Coordinates of C-alpha atoms and ligand atoms in Angstrom, one line a residue:
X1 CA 8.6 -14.9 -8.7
X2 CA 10.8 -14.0 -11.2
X3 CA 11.8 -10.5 -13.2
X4 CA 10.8 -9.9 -16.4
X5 CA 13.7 -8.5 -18.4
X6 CA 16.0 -5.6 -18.9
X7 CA 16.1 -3.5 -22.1
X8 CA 18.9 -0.8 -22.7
X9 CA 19.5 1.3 -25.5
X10 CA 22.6 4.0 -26.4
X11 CA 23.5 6.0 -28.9
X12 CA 26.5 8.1 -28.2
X13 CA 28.6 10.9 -30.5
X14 CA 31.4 9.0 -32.0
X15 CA 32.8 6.1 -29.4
X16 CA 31.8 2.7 -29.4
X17 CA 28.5 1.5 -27.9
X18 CA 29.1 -2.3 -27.6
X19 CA 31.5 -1.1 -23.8
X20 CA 28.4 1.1 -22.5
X21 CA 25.3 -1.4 -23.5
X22 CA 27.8 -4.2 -22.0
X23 CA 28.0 -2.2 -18.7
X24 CA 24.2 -1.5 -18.7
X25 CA 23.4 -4.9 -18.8
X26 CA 25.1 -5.3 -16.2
X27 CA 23.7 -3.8 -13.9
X28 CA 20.2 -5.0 -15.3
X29 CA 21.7 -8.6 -14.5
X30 CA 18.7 -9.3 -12.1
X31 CA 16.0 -8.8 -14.6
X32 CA 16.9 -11.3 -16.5
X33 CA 19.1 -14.4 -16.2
X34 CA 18.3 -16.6 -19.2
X35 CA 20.1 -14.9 -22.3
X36 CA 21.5 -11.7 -23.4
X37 CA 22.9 -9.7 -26.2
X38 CA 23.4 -6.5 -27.6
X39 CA 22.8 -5.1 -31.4
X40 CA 24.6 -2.5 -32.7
X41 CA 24.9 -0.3 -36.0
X42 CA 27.7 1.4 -37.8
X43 CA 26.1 3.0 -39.9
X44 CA 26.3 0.8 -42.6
X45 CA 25.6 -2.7 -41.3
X46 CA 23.9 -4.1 -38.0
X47 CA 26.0 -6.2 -36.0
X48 CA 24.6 -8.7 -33.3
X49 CA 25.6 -11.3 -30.4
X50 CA 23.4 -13.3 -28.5
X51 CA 23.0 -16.3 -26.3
X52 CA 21.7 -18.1 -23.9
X53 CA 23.9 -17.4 -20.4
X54 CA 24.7 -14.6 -18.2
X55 CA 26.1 -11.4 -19.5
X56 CA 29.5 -12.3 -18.1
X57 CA 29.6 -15.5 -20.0
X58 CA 28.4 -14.4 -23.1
X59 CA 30.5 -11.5 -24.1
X60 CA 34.2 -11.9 -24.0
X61 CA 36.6 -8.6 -25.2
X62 CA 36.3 -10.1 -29.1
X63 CA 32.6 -10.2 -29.2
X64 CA 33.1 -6.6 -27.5
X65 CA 35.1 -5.3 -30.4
X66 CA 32.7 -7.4 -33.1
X67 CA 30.0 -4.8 -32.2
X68 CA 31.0 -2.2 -34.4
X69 CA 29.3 1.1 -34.4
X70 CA 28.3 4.1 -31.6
X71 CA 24.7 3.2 -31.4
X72 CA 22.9 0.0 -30.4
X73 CA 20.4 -1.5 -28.1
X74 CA 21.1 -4.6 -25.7
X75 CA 18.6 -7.0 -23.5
X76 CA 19.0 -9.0 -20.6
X77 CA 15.8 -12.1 -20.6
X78 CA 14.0 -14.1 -18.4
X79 CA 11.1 -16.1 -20.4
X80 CA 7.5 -14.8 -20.2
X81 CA 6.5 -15.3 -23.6
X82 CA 7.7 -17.6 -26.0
X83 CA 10.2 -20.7 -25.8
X84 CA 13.4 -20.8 -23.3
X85 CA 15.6 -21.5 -26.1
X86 CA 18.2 -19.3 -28.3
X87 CA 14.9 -18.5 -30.6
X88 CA 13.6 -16.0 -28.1
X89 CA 17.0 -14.9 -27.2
X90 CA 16.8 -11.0 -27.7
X91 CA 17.6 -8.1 -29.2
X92 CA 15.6 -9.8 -32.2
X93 CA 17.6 -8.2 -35.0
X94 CA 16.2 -8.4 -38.9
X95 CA 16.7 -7.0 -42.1
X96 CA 13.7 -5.7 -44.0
X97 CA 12.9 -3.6 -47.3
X98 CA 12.9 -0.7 -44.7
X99 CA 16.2 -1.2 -42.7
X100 CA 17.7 -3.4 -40.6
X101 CA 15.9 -3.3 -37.2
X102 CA 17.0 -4.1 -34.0
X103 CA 14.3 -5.1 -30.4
X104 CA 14.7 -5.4 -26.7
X105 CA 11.1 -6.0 -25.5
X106 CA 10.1 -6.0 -21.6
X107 CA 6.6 -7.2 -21.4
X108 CA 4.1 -9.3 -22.7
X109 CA 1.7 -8.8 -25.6
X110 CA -2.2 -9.7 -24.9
X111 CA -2.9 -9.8 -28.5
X112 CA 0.4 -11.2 -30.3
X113 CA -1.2 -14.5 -31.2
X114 CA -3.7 -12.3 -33.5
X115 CA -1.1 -10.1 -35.1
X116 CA 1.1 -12.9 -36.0
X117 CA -1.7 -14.7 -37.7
X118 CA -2.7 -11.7 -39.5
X119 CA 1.0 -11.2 -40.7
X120 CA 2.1 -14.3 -41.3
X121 CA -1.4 -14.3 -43.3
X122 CA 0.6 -11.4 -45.6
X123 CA 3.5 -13.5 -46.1
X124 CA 5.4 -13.1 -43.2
X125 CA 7.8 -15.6 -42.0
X126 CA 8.6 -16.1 -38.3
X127 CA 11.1 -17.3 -36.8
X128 CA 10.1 -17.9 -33.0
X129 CA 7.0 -18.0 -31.2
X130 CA 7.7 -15.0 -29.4
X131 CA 5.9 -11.5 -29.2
X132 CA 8.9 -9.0 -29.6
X133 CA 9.4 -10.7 -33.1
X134 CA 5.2 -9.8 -33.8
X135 CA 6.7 -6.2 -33.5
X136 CA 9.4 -6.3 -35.3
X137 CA 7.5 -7.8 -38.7
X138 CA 4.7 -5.2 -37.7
X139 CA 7.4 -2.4 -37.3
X140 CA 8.9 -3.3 -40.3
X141 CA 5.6 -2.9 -42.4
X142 CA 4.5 -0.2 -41.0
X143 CA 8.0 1.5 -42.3
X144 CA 7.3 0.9 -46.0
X145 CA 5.1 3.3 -45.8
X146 CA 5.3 5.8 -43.4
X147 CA 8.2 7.4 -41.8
X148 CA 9.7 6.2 -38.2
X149 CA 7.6 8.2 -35.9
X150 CA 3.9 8.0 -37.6
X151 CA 5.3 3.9 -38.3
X152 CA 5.9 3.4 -34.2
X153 CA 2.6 5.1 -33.5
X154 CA 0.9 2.7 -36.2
X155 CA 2.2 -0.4 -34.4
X156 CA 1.4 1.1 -30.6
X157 CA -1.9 1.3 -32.1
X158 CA -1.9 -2.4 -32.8
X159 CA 0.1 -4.1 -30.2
X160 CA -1.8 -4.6 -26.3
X161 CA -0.5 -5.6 -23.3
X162 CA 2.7 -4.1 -21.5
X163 CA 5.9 -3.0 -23.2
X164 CA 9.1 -0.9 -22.8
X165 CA 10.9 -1.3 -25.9
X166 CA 14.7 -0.4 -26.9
X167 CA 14.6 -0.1 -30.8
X168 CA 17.4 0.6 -33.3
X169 CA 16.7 0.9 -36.7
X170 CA 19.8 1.3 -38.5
X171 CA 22.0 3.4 -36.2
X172 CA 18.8 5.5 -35.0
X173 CA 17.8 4.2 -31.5
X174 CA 14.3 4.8 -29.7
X175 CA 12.5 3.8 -27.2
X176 CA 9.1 4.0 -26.2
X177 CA 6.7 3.2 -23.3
X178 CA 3.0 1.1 -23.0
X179 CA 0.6 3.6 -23.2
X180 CA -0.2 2.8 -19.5
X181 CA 3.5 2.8 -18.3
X182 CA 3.1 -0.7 -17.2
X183 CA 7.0 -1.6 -17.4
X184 CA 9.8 1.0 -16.7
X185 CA 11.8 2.7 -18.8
X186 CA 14.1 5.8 -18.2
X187 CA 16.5 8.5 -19.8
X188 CA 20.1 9.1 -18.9
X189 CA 22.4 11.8 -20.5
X190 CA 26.3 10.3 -20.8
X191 CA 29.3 12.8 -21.4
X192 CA 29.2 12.3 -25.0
X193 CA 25.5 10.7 -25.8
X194 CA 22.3 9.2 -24.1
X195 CA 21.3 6.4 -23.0
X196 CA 17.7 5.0 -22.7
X197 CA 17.5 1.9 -19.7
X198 CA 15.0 0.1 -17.6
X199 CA 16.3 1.1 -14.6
X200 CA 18.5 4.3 -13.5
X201 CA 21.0 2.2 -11.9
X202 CA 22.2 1.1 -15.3
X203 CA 22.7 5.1 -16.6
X204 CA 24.5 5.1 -12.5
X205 CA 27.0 2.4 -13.6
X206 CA 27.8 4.7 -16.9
X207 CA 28.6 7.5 -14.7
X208 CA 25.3 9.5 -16.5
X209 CA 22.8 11.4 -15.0
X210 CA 19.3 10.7 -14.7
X211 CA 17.2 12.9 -17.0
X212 CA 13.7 11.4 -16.3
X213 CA 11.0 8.7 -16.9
X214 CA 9.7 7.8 -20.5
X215 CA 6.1 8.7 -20.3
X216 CA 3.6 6.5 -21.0
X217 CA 2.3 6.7 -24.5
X218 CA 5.3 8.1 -25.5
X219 CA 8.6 7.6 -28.0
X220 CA 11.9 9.1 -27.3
X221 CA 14.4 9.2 -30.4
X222 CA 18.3 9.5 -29.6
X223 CA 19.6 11.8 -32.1
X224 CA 22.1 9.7 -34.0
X225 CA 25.0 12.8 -32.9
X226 CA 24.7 12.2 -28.9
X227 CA 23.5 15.8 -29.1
X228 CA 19.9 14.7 -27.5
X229 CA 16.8 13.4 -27.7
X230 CA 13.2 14.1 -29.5
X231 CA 10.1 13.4 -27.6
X232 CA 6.8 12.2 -29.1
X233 CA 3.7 11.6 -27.4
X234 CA 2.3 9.5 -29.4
X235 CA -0.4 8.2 -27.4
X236 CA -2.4 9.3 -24.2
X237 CA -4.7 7.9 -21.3
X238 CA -6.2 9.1 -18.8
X239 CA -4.7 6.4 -16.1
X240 CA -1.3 4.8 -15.7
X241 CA -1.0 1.4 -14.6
X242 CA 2.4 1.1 -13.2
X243 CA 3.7 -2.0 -11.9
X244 CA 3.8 -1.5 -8.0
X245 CA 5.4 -5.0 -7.9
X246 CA 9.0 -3.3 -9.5
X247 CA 9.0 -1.3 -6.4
X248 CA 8.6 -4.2 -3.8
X249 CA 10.0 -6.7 -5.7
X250 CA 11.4 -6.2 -9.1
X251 CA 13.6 -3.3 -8.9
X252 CA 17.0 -2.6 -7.8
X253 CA 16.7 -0.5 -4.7
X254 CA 19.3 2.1 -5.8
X255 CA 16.9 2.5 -8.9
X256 CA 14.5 5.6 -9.2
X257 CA 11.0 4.2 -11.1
X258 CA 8.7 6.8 -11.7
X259 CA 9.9 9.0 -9.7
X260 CA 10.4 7.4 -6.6
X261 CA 13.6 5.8 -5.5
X262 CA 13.0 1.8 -5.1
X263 CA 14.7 1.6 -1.5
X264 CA 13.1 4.7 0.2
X265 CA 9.3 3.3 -0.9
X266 CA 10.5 -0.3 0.3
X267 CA 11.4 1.3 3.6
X268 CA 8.1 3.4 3.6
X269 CA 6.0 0.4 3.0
X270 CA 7.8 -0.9 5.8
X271 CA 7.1 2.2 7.8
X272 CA 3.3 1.9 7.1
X273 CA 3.8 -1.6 8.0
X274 CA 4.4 -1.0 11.6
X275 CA 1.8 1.3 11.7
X276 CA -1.0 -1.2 10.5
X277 CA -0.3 -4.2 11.9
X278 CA 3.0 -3.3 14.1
X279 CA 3.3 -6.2 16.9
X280 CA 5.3 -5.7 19.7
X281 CA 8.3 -8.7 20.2
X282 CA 12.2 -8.8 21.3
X283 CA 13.4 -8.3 17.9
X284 CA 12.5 -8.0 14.4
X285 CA 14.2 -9.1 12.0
X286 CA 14.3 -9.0 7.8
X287 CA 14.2 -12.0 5.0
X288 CA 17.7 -11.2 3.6
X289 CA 17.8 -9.4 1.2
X290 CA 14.1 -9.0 -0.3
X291 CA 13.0 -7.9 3.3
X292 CA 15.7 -5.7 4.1
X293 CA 14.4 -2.0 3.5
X294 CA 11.2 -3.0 4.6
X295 CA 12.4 -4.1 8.1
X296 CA 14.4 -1.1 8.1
X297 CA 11.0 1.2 7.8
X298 CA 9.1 -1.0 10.2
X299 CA 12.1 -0.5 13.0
X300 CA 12.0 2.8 12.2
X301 CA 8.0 2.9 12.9
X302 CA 8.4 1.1 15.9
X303 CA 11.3 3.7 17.4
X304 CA 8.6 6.6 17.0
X305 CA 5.0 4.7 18.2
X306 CA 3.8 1.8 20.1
X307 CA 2.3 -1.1 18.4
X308 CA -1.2 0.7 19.4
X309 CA 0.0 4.2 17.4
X310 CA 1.2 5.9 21.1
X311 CA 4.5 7.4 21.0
X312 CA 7.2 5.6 22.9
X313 CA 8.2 7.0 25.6
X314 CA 11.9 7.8 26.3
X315 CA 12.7 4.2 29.0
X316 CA 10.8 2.2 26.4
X317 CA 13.3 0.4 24.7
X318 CA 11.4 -0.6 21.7
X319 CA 11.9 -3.5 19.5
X320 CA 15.3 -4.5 19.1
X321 CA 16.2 -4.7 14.8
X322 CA 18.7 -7.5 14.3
X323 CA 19.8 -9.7 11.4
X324 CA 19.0 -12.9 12.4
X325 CA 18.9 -14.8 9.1
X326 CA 22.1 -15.0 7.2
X327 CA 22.2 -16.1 3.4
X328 CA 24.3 -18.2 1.4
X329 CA 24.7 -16.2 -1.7
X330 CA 25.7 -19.0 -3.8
X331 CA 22.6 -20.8 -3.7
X332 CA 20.5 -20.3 -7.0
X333 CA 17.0 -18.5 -6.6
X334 CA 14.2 -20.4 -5.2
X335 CA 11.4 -20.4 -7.7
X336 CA 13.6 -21.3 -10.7
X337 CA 13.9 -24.9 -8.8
X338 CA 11.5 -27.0 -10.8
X339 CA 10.2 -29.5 -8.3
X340 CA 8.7 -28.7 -4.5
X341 CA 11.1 -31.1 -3.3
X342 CA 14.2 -29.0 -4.6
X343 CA 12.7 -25.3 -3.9
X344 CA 12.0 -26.7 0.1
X345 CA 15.6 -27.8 0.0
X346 CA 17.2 -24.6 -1.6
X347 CA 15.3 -22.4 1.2
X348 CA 17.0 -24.7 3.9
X349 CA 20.3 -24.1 2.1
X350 CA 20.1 -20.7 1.3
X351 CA 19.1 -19.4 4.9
X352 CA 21.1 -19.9 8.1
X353 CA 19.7 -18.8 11.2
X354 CA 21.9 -16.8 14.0
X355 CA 20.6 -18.6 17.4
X356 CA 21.6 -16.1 20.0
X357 CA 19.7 -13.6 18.3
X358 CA 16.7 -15.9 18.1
X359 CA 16.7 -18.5 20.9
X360 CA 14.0 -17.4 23.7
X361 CA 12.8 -14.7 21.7
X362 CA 9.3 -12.9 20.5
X363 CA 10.5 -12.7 16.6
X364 CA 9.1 -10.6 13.9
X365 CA 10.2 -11.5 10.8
X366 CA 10.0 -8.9 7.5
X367 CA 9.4 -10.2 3.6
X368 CA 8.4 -8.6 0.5
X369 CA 5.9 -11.1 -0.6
X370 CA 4.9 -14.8 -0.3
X371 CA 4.2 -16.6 -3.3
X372 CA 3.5 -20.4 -2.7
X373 CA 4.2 -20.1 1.0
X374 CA 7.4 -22.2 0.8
X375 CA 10.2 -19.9 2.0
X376 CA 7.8 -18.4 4.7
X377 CA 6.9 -22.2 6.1
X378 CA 10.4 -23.2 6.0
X379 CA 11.5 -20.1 7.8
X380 CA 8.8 -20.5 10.7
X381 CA 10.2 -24.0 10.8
X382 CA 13.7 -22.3 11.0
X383 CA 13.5 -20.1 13.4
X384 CA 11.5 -22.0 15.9
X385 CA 13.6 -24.8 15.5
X386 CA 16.1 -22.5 16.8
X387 CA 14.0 -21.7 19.7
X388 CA 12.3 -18.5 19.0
X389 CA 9.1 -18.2 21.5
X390 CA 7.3 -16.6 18.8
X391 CA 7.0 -15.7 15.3
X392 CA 4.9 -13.3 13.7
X393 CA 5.4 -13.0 10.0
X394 CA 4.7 -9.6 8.8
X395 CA 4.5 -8.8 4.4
X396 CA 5.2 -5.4 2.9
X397 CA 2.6 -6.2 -0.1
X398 CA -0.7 -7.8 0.1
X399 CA -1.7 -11.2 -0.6
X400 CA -0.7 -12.5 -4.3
X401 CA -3.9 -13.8 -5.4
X402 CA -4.2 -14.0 -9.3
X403 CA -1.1 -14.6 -11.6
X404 CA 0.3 -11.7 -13.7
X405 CA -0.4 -11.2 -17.6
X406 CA 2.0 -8.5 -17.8
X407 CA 5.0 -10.0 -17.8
X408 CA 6.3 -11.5 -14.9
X409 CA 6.8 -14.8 -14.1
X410 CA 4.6 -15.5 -10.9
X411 CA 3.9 -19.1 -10.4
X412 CA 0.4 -20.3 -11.7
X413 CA -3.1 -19.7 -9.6
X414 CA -3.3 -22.8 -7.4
X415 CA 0.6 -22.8 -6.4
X416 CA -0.1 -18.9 -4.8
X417 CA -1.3 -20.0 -1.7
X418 CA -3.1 -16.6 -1.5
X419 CA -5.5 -17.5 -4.7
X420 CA -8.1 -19.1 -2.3
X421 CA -7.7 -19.1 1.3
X422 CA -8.1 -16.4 3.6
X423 CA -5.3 -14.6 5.9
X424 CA -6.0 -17.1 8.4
X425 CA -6.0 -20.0 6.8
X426 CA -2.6 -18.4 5.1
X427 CA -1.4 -18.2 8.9
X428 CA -1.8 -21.7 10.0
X429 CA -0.7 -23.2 6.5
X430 CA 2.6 -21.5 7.3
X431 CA 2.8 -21.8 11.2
X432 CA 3.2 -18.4 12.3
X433 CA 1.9 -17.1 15.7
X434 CA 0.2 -14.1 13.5
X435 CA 0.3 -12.6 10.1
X436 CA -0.5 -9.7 8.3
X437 CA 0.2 -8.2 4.7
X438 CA -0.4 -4.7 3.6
X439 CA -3.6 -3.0 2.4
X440 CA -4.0 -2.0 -1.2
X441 CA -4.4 1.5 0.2
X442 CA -1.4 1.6 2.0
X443 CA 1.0 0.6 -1.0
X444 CA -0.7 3.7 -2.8
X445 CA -0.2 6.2 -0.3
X446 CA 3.4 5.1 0.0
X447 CA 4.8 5.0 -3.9
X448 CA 3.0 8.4 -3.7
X449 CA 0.0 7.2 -6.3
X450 CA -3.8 7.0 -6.4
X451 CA -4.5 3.7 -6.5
X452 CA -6.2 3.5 -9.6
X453 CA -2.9 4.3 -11.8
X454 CA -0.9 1.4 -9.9
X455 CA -1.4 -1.8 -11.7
X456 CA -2.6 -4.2 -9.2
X457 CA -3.6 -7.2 -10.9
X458 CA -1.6 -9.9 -8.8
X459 CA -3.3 -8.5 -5.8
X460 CA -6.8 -8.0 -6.7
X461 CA -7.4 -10.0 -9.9
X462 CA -8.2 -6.9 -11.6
X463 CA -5.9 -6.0 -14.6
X464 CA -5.7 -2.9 -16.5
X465 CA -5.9 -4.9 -19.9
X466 CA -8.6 -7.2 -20.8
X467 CA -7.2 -10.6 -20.1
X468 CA -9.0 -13.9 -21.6
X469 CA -8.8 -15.9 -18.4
X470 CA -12.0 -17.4 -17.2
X471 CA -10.6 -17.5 -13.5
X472 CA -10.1 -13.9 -13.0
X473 CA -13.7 -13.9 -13.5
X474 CA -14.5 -16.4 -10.2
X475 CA -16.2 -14.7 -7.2
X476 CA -13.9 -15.0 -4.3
X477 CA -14.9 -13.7 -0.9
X478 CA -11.4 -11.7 0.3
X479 CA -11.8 -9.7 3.3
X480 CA -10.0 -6.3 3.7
X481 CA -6.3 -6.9 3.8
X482 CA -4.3 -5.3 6.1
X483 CA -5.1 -3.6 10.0
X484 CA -5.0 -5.8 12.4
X485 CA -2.9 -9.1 12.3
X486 CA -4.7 -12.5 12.0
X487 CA -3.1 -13.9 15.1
X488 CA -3.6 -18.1 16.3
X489 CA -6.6 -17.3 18.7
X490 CA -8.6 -15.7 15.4
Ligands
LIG501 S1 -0.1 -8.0 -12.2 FE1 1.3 -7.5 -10.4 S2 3.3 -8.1 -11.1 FE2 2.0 -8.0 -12.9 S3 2.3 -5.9 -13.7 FE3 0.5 -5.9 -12.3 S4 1.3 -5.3 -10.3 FE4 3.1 -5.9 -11.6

């Protein structure tokens, strides 16, 4: 599973922008591993660097000073849309009748194909196969004839599917929000400007302050003097749709999304976890780093209550939390490796179990997700190789059953193992002694949301935009996740 990307976007009173966005990005690193770059404006010409590599390898201090001008927007990428090559590479910048325009796009578009046929249809000429560009030429238009805000509201009108744009056009810079909220976005105020970032750990790293969420629907203008920012709702539903995935997954857990800050849900989900399907073994233990928090809120669980919701008493010494699994950091991710072969191989090299922690022990071990099942088979394997007596595999999410349209690169419907066998079946394809995952219900109650303005797609198969996929109409009999574990005797 792989993150979408990061968009940024600063305008600031009279310093240089190209430092700041270069700083954001950053710390937006993990959204996006493919390409970056960064557009600025001086106010009389746009100015723009971007390739294909991490942001430490593409910038160097020359490129820095190149980016003249105190406004600009920059973009970290990881394809979901489009080719992987420099065409897609973002911020798309362009010159048009109406002024140069500059766009960091995290999402994906359900109805770019149409919009670039229509255009293109008009005359105009693309360069990529890409959606952010589809909004660009349909910005672009729309700003010959009305002015900027009426123009973004025109184009939110046309475009469908999930979004969180960074925009400059000339040395103005916006940015605006799905109308369901689908991908972050958030507002940071700087000493001297503000800056506008997918995730507050970006406006952390800039020393700013956290002003709040984008809404959905809406567009938030930077005035060009650092002075502030106009709001402008420009659109409005009745239900949100936000990604629960950024929280489990996605996210930075120092990063507040929508409200909530990523590591205290992760440890809550963890929490409600224990409580659900809490098993009682020697030690439990987390998937470094993804399971971390998570493990943390089960322990935490399982200090207050039994496994059977009693509280403990004051002898009972619990279950012991322990990091068991240690992880080579230098081992690239696992689902970017293109063959089975490789990703079995990187999950051997990339965890190294600690055997007196294991050996002879009942072992619970904590993850985020499971995609294909790799990692979780290989870490059975692992860990009773090692001589644990037992392993129960516990998931702070439910089952991944249906790819996602929105934007994040999830593997295809027959690698999830999750698309068409039960719990059980998941259980004994992996070789654990029992497994559960959370309930649908449970994720709700602990990102604080009704379920119903959580997008949930991956999980049920039911998206909040229409999606042209016959499979997502297939009947599949899925009993209720989450409760009690599916252990071997079921
Ligand atoms: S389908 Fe899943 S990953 Fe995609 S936006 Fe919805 S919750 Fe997030």
């Amino acid at each position: 599973m792989t993150e979408k990307c990061g968009v940024v976007g600063v305008s600031l009173e009279a310093r240089s922008a190209a430092r700041p966005l270069y700083y954001a990005l950053y710390a937006l690193q993990h959204r996006g591993q493919e390409s970056a770059g960064i557009v600025t404006h001086d106010g009389f010409q746009q100015h723009s660097h971007v390739e294909m590599g991490l942001v430490g390898d593409v910038f160097d201090e020359d490129d820095i000073d190149s980016l003249a001008g105190s406004a600009g927007v920059g973009h970290v990428r990881y394809p979901t849309a489009g080719s992987v090559d420099s065409s897609c590479a973002q911020p798309f910048s362009v010159s048009f009748k109406s002024g140069s325009l500059g766009l960091a796009h995290n999402g994906n578009l359900v109805n770019a194909d149409e919009i670039r046929d229509e255009l293109a249809g008009l005359g105009h000429a693309f360069t990529s196969d890409g959606d952010t560009e589809v909004i660009a030429h349909d910005l672009a238009r729309n700003l010959l004839e009305e002015d900027l805000v009426r123009a973004v509201k025109r184009t939110m009108g046309r475009i469908h599917g999930s979004y969180a744009l960074t925009i400059s056009h000339d040395d103005t810079i916006m940015g605006v929000r799905d109308p369901l909220g689908n991908r972050p976005l958030c507002i940071g105020e700087l000493e001297d400007g503000y800056v506008l970032a997918s995730e507050s750990a970006a406006i952390d790293t800039l020393d700013g302050d956290r002003v709040r969420d984008v809404r959905p629907g809406e567009l938030v203008v930077l005035r060009e003097d650092g002075s502030g920012f106009d709001s402008y709702q420009l659109v409005e539903e009745e239900r949100t749709a936000h990604c629960f995935f950024e929280h489990v997954y996605f996210a930075r857990p120092d990063s507040r999304i929508d409200g909530t800050l990523v590591y205290e849900a992760r440890r809550e989900l963890g929490r409600r976890l224990w409580e659900e399907s809490g098993v009682e073994t020697d030690v439990v233990m987390p998937v470094p780093d993804s399971g971390r928090a998570f493990a943390s809120g089960y322990a935490d669980g399982a200090a207050e209550t039994t496994a059977d919701g009693d509280p403990r008493e004051e002898d009972d010494p619990g279950v012991e939390f322990a990091e068991g699994l240690m992880k080579n950091r230098y081992v690239g991710r696992t689902f970017i490796m293109p063959t089975q072969d490789e990703r079995e191989r990187a999950v051997r090299l990339k965890l190294n179990p600690i055997k007196s922690t294991i050996e002879g022990k009942t072992v619970t071990v904590i993850d985020d997700s499971i995609v294909r099942g790799t990692t979780s088979t290989q870490l059975v394997n692992l860990l009773k190789d090692c001589g644990a007596a037992e392993v129960h595999v516990r998931i702070g999410a439910p089952p991944i059953v249906a790819p996602c349209y929105m934007g994040i690169d999830m593997a295809t419907r027959e690698e999830l193992i999750a698309a068409d066998r039960s719990v059980a079946e998941i259980r004994e394809a992996i070789g654990a002694d029992s497994l559960a995952y959370l309930s649908h219900e449970a994720v709700a109650e602990a990102l604080g949301e009704s379920r119903a303005d959580l997008c949930l797609g991956c999980v049920t198969g039911e998206y909040p935009y229409d999606i042209e996929d016959e499979a997502t109409d297939r009947e599949v009999d899925r009993p209720e996740i989450g409760g009690a574990p599916v252990g071997a005797d079921d």
